[in-house]
Short mmCIF file of C-alpha atoms in Angstrom, two decimals:
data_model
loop_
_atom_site.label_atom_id
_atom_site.label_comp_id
_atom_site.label_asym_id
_atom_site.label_seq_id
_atom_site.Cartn_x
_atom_site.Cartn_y
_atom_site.Cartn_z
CA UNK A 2 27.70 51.73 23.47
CA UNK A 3 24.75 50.37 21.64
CA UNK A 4 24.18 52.74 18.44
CA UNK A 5 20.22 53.06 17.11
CA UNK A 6 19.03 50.85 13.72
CA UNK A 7 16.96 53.85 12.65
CA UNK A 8 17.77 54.50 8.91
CA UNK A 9 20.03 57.27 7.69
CA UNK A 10 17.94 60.67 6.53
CA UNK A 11 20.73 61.59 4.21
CA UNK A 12 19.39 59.51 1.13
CA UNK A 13 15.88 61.25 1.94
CA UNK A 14 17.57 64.57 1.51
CA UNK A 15 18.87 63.44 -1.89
CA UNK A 16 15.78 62.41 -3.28
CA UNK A 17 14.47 66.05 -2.05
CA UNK A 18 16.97 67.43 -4.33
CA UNK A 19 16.47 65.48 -6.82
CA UNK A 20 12.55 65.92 -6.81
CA UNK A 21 13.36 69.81 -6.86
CA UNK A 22 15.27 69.91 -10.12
CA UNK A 23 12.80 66.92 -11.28
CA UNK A 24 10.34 69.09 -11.44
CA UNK A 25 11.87 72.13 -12.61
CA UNK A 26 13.43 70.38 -15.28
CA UNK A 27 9.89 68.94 -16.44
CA UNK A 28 8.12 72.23 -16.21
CA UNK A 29 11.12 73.46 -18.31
CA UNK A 30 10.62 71.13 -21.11
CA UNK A 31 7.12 70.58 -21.19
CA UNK A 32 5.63 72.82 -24.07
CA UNK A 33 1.75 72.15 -23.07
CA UNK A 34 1.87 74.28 -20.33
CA UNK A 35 -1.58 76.45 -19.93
CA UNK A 36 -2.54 78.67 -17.77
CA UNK A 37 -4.77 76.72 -14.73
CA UNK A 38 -7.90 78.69 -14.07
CA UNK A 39 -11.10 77.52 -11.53
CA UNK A 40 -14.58 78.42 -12.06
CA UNK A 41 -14.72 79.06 -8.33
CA UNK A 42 -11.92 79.74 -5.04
CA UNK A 43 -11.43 77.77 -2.34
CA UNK A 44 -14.64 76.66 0.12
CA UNK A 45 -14.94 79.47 2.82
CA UNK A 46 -15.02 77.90 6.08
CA UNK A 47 -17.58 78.97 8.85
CA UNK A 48 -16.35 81.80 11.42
CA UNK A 49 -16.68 80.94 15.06
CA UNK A 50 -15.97 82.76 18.14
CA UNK A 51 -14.38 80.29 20.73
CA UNK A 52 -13.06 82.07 23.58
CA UNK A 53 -10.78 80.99 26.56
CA UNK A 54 -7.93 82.72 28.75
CA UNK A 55 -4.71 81.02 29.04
CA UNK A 56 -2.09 82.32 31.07
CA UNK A 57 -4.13 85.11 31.81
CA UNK A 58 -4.31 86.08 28.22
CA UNK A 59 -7.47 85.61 26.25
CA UNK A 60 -7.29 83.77 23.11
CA UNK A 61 -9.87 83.87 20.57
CA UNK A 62 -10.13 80.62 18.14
CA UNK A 63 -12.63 81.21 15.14
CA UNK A 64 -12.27 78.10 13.96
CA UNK A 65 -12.31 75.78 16.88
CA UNK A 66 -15.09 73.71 15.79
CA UNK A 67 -12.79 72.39 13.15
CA UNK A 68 -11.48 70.60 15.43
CA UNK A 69 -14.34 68.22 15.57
CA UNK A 70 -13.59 65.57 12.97
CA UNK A 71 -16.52 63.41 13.46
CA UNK A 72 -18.91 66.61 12.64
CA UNK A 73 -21.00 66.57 9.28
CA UNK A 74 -19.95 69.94 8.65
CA UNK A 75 -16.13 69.61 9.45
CA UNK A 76 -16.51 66.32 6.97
CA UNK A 77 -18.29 68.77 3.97
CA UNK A 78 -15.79 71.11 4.57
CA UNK A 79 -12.63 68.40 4.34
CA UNK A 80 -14.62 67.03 1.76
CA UNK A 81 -15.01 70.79 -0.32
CA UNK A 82 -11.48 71.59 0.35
CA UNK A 83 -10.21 68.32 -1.24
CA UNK A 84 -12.46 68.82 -4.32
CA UNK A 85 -10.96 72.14 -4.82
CA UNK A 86 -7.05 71.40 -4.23
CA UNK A 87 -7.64 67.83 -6.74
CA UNK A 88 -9.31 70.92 -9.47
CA UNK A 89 -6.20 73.20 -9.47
CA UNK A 90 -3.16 70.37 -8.81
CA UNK A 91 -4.81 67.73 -11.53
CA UNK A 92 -4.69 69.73 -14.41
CA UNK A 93 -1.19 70.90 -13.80
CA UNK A 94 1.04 69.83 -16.92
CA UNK A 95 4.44 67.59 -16.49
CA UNK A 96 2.09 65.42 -13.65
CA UNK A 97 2.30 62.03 -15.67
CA UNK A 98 6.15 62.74 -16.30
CA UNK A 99 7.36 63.61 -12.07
CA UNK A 100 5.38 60.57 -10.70
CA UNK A 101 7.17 58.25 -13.21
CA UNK A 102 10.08 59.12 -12.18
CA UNK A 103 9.24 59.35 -8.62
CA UNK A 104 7.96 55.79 -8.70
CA UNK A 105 11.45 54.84 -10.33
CA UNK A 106 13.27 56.55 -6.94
CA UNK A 107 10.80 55.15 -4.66
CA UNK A 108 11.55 51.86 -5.55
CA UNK A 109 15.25 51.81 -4.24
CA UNK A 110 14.82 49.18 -1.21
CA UNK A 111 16.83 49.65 1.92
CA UNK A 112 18.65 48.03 4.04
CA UNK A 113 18.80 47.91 8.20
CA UNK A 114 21.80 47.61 10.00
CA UNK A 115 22.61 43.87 10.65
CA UNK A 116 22.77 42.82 14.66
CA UNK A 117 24.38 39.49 15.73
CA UNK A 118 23.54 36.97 18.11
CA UNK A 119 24.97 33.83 18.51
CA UNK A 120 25.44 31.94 14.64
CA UNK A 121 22.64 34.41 13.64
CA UNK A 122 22.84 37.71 11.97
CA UNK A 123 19.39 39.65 11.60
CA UNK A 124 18.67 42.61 9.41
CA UNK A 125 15.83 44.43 8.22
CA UNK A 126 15.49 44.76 4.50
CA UNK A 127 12.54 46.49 2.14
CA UNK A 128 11.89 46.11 -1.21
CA UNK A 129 11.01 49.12 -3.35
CA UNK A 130 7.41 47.91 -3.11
CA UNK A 131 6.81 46.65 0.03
CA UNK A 132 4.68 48.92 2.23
CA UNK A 133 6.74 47.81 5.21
CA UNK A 134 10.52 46.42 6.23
CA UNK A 135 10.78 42.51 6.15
CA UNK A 136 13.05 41.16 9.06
CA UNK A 137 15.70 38.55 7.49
CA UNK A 138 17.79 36.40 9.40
CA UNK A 139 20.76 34.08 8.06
CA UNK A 140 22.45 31.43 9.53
CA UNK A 141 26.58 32.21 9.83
CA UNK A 142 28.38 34.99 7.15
CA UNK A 143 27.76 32.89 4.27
CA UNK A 144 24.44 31.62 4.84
CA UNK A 145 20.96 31.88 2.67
CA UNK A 146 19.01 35.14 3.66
CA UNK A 147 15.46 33.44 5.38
CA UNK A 148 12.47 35.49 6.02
CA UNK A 149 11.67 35.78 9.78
CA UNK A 150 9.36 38.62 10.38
CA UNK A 151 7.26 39.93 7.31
CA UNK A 152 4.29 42.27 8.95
CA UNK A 153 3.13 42.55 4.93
CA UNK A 154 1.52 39.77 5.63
CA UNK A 155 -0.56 41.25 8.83
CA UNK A 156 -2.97 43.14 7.80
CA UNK A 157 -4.94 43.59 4.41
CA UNK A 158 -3.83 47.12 4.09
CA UNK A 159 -0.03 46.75 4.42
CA UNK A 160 -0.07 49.05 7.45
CA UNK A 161 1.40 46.74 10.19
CA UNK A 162 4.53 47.46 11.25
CA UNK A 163 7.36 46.39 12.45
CA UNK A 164 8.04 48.93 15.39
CA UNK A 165 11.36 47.41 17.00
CA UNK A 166 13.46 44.00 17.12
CA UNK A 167 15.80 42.75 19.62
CA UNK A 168 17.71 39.33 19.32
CA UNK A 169 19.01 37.28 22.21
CA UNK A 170 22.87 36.79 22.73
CA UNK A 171 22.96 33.75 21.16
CA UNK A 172 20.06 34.68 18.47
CA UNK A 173 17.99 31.69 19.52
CA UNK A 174 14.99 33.86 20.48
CA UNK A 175 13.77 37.68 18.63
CA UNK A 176 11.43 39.61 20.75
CA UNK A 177 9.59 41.99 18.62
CA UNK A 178 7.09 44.70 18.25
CA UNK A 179 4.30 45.38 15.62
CA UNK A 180 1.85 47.98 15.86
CA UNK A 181 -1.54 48.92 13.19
CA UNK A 182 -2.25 51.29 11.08
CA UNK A 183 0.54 53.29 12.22
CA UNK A 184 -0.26 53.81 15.93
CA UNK A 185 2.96 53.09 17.35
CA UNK A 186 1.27 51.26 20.28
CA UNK A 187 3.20 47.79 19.82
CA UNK A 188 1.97 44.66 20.82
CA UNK A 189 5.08 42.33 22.01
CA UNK A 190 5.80 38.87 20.58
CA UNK A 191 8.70 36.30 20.41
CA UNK A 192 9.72 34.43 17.61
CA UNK A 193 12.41 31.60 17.63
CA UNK A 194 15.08 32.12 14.73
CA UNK A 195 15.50 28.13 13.71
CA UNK A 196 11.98 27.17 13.26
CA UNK A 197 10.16 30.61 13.22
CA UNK A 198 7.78 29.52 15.73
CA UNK A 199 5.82 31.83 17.87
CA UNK A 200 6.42 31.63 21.65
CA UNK A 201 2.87 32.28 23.35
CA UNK A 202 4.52 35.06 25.26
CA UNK A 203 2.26 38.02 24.04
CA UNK A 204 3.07 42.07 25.97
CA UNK A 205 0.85 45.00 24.78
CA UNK A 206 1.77 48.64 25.79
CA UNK A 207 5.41 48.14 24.64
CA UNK A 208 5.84 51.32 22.42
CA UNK A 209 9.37 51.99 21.98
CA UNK A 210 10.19 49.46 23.98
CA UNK A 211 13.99 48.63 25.12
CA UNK A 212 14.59 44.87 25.73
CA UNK A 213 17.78 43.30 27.72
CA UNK A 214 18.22 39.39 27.43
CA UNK A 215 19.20 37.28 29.67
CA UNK A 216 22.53 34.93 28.59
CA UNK A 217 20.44 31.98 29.26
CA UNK A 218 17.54 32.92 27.63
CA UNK A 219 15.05 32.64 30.59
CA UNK A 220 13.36 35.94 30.54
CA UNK A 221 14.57 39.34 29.31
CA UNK A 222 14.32 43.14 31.23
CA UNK A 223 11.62 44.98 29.09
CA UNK A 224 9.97 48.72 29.32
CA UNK A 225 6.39 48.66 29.33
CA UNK A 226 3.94 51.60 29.43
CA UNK A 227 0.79 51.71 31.86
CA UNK A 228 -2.81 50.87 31.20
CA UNK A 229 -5.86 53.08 30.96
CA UNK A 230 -6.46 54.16 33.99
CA UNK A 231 -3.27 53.47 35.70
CA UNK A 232 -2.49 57.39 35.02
CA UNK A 233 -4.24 60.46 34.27
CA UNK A 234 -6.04 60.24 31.11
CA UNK A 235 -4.47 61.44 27.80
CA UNK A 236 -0.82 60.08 30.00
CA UNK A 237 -0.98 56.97 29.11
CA UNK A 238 2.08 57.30 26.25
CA UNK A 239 4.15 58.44 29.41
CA UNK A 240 5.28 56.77 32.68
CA UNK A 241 7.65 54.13 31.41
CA UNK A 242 8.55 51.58 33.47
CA UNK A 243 11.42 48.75 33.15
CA UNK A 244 9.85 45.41 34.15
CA UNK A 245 11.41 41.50 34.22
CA UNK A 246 9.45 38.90 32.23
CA UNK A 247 10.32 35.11 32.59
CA UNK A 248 9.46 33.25 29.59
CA UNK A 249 6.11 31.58 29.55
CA UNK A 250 4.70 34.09 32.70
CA UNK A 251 1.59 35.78 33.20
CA UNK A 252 2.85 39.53 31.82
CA UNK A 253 0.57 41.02 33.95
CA UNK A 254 2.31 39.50 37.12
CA UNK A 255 5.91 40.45 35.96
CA UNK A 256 8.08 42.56 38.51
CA UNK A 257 8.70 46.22 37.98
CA UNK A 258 12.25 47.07 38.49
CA UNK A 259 12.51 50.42 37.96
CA UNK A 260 10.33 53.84 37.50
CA UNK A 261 7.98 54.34 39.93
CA UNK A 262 7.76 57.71 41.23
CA UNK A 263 9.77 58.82 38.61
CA UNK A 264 8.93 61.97 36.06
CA UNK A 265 6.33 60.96 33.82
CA UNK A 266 7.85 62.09 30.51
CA UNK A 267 11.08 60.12 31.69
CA UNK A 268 12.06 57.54 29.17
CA UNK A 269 14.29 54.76 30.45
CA UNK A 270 16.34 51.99 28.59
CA UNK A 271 17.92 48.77 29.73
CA UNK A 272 20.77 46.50 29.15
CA UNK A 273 23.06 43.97 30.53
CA UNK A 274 26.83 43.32 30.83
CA UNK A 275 28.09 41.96 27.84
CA UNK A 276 29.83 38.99 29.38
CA UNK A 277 27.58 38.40 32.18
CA UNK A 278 24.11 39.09 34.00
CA UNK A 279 25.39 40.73 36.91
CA UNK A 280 25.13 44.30 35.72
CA UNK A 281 21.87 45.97 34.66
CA UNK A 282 22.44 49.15 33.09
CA UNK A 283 19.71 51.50 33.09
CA UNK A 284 20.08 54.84 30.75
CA UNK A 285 16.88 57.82 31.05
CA UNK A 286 16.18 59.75 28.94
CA UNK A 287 15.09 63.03 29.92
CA UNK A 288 14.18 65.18 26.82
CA UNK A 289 16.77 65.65 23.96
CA UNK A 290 19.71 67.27 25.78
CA UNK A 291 19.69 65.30 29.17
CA UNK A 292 20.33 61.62 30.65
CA UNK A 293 21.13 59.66 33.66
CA UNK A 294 22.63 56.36 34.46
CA UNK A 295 22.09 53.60 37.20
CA UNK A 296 23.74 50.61 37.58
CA UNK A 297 22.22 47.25 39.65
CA UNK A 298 24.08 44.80 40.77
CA UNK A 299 21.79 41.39 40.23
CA UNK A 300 24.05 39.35 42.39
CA UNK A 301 23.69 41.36 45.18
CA UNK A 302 20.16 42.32 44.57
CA UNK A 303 21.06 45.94 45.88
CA UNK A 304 18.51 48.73 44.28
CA UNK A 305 19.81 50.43 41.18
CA UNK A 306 22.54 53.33 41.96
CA UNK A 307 22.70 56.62 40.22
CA UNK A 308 26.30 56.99 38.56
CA UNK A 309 25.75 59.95 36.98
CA UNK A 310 25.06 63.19 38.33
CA UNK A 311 22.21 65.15 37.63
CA UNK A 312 23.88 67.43 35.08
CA UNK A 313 22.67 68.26 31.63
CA UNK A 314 24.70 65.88 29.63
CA UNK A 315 24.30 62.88 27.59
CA UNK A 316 25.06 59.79 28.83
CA UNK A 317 25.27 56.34 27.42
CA UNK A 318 27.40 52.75 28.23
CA UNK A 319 28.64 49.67 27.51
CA UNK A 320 30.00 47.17 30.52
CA UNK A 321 32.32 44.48 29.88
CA UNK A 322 34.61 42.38 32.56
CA UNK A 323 33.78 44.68 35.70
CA UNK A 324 34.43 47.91 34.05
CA UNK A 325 31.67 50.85 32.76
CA UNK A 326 32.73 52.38 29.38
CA UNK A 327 30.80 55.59 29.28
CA UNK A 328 30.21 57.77 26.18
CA UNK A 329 29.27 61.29 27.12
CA UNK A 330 29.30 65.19 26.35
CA UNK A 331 30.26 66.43 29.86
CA UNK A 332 32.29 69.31 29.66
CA UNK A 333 32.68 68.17 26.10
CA UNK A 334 30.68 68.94 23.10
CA UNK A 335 32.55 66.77 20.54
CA UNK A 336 32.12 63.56 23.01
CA UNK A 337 35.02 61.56 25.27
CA UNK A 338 35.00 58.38 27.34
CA UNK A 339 35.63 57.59 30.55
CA UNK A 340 35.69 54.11 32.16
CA UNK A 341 35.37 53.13 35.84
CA UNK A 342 34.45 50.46 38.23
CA UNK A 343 31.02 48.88 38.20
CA UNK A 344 31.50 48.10 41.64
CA UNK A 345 32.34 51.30 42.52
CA UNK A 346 30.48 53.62 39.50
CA UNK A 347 30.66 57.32 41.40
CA UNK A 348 31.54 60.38 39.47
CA UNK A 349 34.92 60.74 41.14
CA UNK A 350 35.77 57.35 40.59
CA UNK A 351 35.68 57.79 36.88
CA UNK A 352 38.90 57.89 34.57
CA UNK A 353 39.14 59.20 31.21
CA UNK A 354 40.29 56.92 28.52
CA UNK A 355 39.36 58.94 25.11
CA UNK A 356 39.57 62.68 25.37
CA UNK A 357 37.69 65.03 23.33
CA UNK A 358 39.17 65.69 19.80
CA UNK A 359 38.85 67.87 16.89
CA UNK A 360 36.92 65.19 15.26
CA UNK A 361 33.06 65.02 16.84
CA UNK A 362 32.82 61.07 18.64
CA UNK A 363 29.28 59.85 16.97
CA UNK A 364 29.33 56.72 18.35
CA UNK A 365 31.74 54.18 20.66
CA UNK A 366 31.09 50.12 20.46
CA UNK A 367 33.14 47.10 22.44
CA UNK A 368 34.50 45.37 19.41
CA UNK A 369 37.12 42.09 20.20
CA UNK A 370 37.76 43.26 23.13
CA UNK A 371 38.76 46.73 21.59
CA UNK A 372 36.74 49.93 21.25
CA UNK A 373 35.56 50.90 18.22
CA UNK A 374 35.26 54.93 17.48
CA UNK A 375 33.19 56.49 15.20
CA UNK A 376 33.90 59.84 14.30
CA UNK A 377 32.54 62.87 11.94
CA UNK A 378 35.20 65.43 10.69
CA UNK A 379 34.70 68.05 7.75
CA UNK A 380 31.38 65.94 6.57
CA UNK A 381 33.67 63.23 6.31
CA UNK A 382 33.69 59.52 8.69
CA UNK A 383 36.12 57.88 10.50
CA UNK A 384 36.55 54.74 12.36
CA UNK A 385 39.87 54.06 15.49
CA UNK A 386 40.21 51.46 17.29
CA UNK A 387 41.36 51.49 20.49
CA UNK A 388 42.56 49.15 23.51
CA UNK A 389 40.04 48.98 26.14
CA UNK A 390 42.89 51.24 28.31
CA UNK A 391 42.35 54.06 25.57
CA UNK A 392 45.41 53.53 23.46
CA UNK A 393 44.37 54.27 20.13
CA UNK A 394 45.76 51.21 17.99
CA UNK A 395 44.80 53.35 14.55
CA UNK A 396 42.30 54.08 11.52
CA UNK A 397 40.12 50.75 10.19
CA UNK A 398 38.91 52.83 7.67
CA UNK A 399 39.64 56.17 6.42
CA UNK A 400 35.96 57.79 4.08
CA UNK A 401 37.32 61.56 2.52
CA UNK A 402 35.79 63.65 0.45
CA UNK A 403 37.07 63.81 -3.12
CA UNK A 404 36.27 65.48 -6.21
CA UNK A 405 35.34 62.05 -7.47
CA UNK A 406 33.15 61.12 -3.71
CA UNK A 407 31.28 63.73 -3.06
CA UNK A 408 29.29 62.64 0.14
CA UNK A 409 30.27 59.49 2.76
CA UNK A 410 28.05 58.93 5.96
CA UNK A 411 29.04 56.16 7.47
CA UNK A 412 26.65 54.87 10.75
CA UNK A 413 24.84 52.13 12.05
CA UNK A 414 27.51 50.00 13.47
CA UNK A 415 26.80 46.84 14.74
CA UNK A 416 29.57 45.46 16.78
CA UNK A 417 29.73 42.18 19.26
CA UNK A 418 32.56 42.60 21.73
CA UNK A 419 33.55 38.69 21.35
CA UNK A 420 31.75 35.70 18.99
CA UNK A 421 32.60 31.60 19.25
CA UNK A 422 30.66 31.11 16.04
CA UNK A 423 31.28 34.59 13.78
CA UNK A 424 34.03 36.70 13.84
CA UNK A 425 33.80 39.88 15.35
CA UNK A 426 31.91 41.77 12.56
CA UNK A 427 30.53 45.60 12.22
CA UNK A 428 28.58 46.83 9.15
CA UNK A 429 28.87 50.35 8.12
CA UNK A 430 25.76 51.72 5.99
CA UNK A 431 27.23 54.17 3.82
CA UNK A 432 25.33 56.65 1.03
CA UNK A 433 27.44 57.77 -1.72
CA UNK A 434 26.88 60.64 -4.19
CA UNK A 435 29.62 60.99 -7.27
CA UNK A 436 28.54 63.58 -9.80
CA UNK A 437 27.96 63.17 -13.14
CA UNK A 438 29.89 62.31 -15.75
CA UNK A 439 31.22 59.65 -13.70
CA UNK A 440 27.55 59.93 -12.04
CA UNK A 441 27.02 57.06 -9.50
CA UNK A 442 24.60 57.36 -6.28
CA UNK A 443 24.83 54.31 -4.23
CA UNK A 444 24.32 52.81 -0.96
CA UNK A 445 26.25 50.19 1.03
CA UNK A 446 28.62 47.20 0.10
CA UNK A 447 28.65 43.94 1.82
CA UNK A 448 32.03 42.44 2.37
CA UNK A 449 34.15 40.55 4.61
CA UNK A 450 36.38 41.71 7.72
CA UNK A 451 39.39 41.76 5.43
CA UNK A 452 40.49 45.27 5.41
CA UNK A 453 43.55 44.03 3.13
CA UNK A 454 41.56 42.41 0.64
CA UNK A 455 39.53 45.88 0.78
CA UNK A 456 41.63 48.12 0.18
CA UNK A 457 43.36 45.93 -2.87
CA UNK A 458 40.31 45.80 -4.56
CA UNK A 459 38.56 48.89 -3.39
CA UNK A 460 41.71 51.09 -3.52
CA UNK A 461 42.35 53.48 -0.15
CA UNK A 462 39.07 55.89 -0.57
CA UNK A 463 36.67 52.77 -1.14
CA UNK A 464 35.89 53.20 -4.69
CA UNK A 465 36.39 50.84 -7.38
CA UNK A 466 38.86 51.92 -9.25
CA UNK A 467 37.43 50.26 -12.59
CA UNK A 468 34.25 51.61 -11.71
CA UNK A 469 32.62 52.51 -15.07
CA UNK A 470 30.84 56.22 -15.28
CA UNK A 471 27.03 56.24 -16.06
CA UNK A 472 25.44 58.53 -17.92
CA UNK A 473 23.03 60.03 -15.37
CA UNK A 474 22.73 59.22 -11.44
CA UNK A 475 21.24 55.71 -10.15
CA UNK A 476 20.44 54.62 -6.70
CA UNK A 477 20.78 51.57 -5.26
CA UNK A 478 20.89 50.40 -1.46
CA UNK A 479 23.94 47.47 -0.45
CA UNK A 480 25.51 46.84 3.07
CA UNK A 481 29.67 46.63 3.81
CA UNK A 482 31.16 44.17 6.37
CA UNK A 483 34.77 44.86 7.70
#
């Protein structure tokens, strides 16, 4: 089951604390402290008297005409406002001493999860002071890191951004989304890994978009939002629609697959069988806390048939040789998986493989032919692997909390469920936090699948035994392979 690439929010939450008792510390030991006074308070803003009944309630809003941004006197006021915040914050003592060490934080890079395709393995990387991720690929395990992607290099202002990737099976093609000045709206291109030439292929209206190769790299399934004035105004970031695009086409004549006359806040995604094209798996969204599946068979060219049904669960799959792995929270919070027939997907066809546990299942990927589990028990990760039957085979890794390791997160796996060219890989991204004295923050590691040669040198909790202690905590961002 495909997992996201978003990155982890757990180094974010250690920088909060560390900006906390930055600052506190700072204040503490910074003996020019004054008191901050103003020759005058805030700017008073202008009392209105906008009135309108909602619900059959009425609502008074004295400051609706704030809402006007383009108004001269909502600009003086923004304008007032800022002059009197920069007055009290600017003179504020310790200021020189938090952004210096903020700027030292800030410029830990990071480090996407890497996806395979083919000889290729892609991954998003960004330097401390890059405004936005750079998308590397490299050619095999031990191949030199190439730029692909770098949207730095877009736009004057360094606000161009790389929105979304997606690589073809055999990584000859990367579709891709960018978007200005952080609008989201992404404009579609594709990029050939070898050369780094542009196709001429160019979609707009691909926010968010979910892309599904084809194994022969002749088109790809693609979501695609409508134009103005194909909907309502103002509902034009809704109505998502799956569409098929053969390579070199006229976008604007490419056939829509699935979504019409569905809900317009309905978000849908879209992949294919691993080991063939026959299958189109089709996952919506519909908010947080619900989804549903359909399945098409291409052969047949039958319309797309519900296979879940209708119930507020999650939902998400993986098909491989026939079969439907399905990850889901029916009837059970901490996750299970069933498997069943893709010729035959119906609810009471389905057989349960992976029961629910003590241990919540995060995530579930085809791996060699195996299932890989990820799992979250007492803050701590796990990863089982398991035949595709649901005989659990054992742990690949065990991550436990120490006295020495005080925080493991292991996510973003990337997994391929078979490779000619590169073994069958996954990449854990991992964050770290061992308290002082021994004092070491630190990302991910990048190594081999040789979970002997791991644990030799890494001992069985995944720390260097030799490691030596530092004297106060340092960041820095790495990736593992197993």
């Amino acid at each position: 089951m495909p997992g996201g690439m978003r990155l982890s929010g757990m180094l974010g939450i250690f920088v909060c604390i560390f900006v906390v008792f930055l600052v506190a510390n700072v204040a503490a030991g910074d003996n020019t402290s004054s008191a901050v006074t103003t020759t005058s308070g805030p700017p008073k803003a202008r009392v209105d008297s906008a009135e309108e009944v909602l619900h059959g309630h009425k609502i008074t809003d004295r400051y609706r005409w704030l809402e006007d941004t383009e108004s001269p006197e909502t600009k003086a006021f923004v304008r007032d406002q800022l002059a009197y915040t920069r007055s009290v914050l600017d003179p504020l003592p310790g200021r020189d001493k938090i952004h210096q060490r903020l700027t030292e934080l800030l410029t830990i890079g990071t480090i996407g999860t890497p996806q395979l395709g083919g000889k290729y393995i892609f991954y998003i990387r960004r330097e401390g002071t890059q405004n936005q991720p750079v998308l590397y690929v490299r050619e095999g395990v031990h191949g030199k890191d190439r730029v692909l992607v770098d949207v730095n290099k877009m736009s004057a202002d360094g606000t161009e951004a790389l929105d979304w990737w997606f690589a073809s099976d055999d990584g000859k093609y990367v579709d891709y989304g960018t978007s200005p000045s952080g609008s989201e709206e992404s404009t579609m291109r594709i990029i050939e890994s070898a050369t780094g030439k542009l196709l001429p292929d160019m979609i707009e209206r691909t926010r968010f978009a979910s892309v599904a190769w084809k194994k022969d790299r002749s088109g790809f399934y693609y979501t695609r939002h409508p134009k103005k004035g194909e909907v309502p105004p103002g509902e034009e970031v809704y109505h998502v629609k799956i569409f098929y695009h053969s390579l070199g086409a006229d976008p604007a004549k490419d056939a829509l697959i699935f979504g019409e006359g569905r809900k317009a806040q309905d978000i849908p995604q879209v992949q294919l069988a691993d080991d063939d094209d026959r299958w189109l798996l089709i996952t919506v969204f519909e908010g947080w806390a619900k989804s549903e599946m359909y399945l098409q068979d291409l052969k047949a060219g039958t319309a797309p048939v519900e296979v879940t049904t209708g119930k507020e669960f999650l939902y998400s799959g993986e098909i491989l040789g026939g079969k439907l792995y399905i990850l889901t929270n029916e009837d059970a919070p901490r996750y299970r998986v069933f498997v069943v027939d893709a010729a035959n997907p119906s609810r009471e066809n389905w057989k349960e493989i992976i029961p629910q546990s003590d241990a919540v299942l995060q995530n579930a990927n085809i791996f060699g032919r195996k299932i890989l589990a990820q799992y979250e028990k007492n803050v701590s990760s796990q990863l089982n692997l398991f035949e595709l039957s649901g005989k659990r085979l054992g742990s690949v890794l065990n991550f436990r909390l120490s006295d020495r390791l005080r925080v493991w997160a292991a996510g973003g796996i990337a997994a391929k469920p078979f490779s000619d060219s590169i073994p069958s890989l996954c990449r854990l991204r991992s964050t770290r936090l061992i308290s002082a004295p021994g004092g070491l923050l630190f990302g991910t590691t990048w190594m081999h699948r040789e979970l002997t040669r791991l644990r030799t040198k890494c001992g069985r909790s995944g720390i260097p035994p030799k490691m030596e202690p530092k004297s106060r905590c340092s960041l820095s961002t790495r990736g593992v392979w197993i």
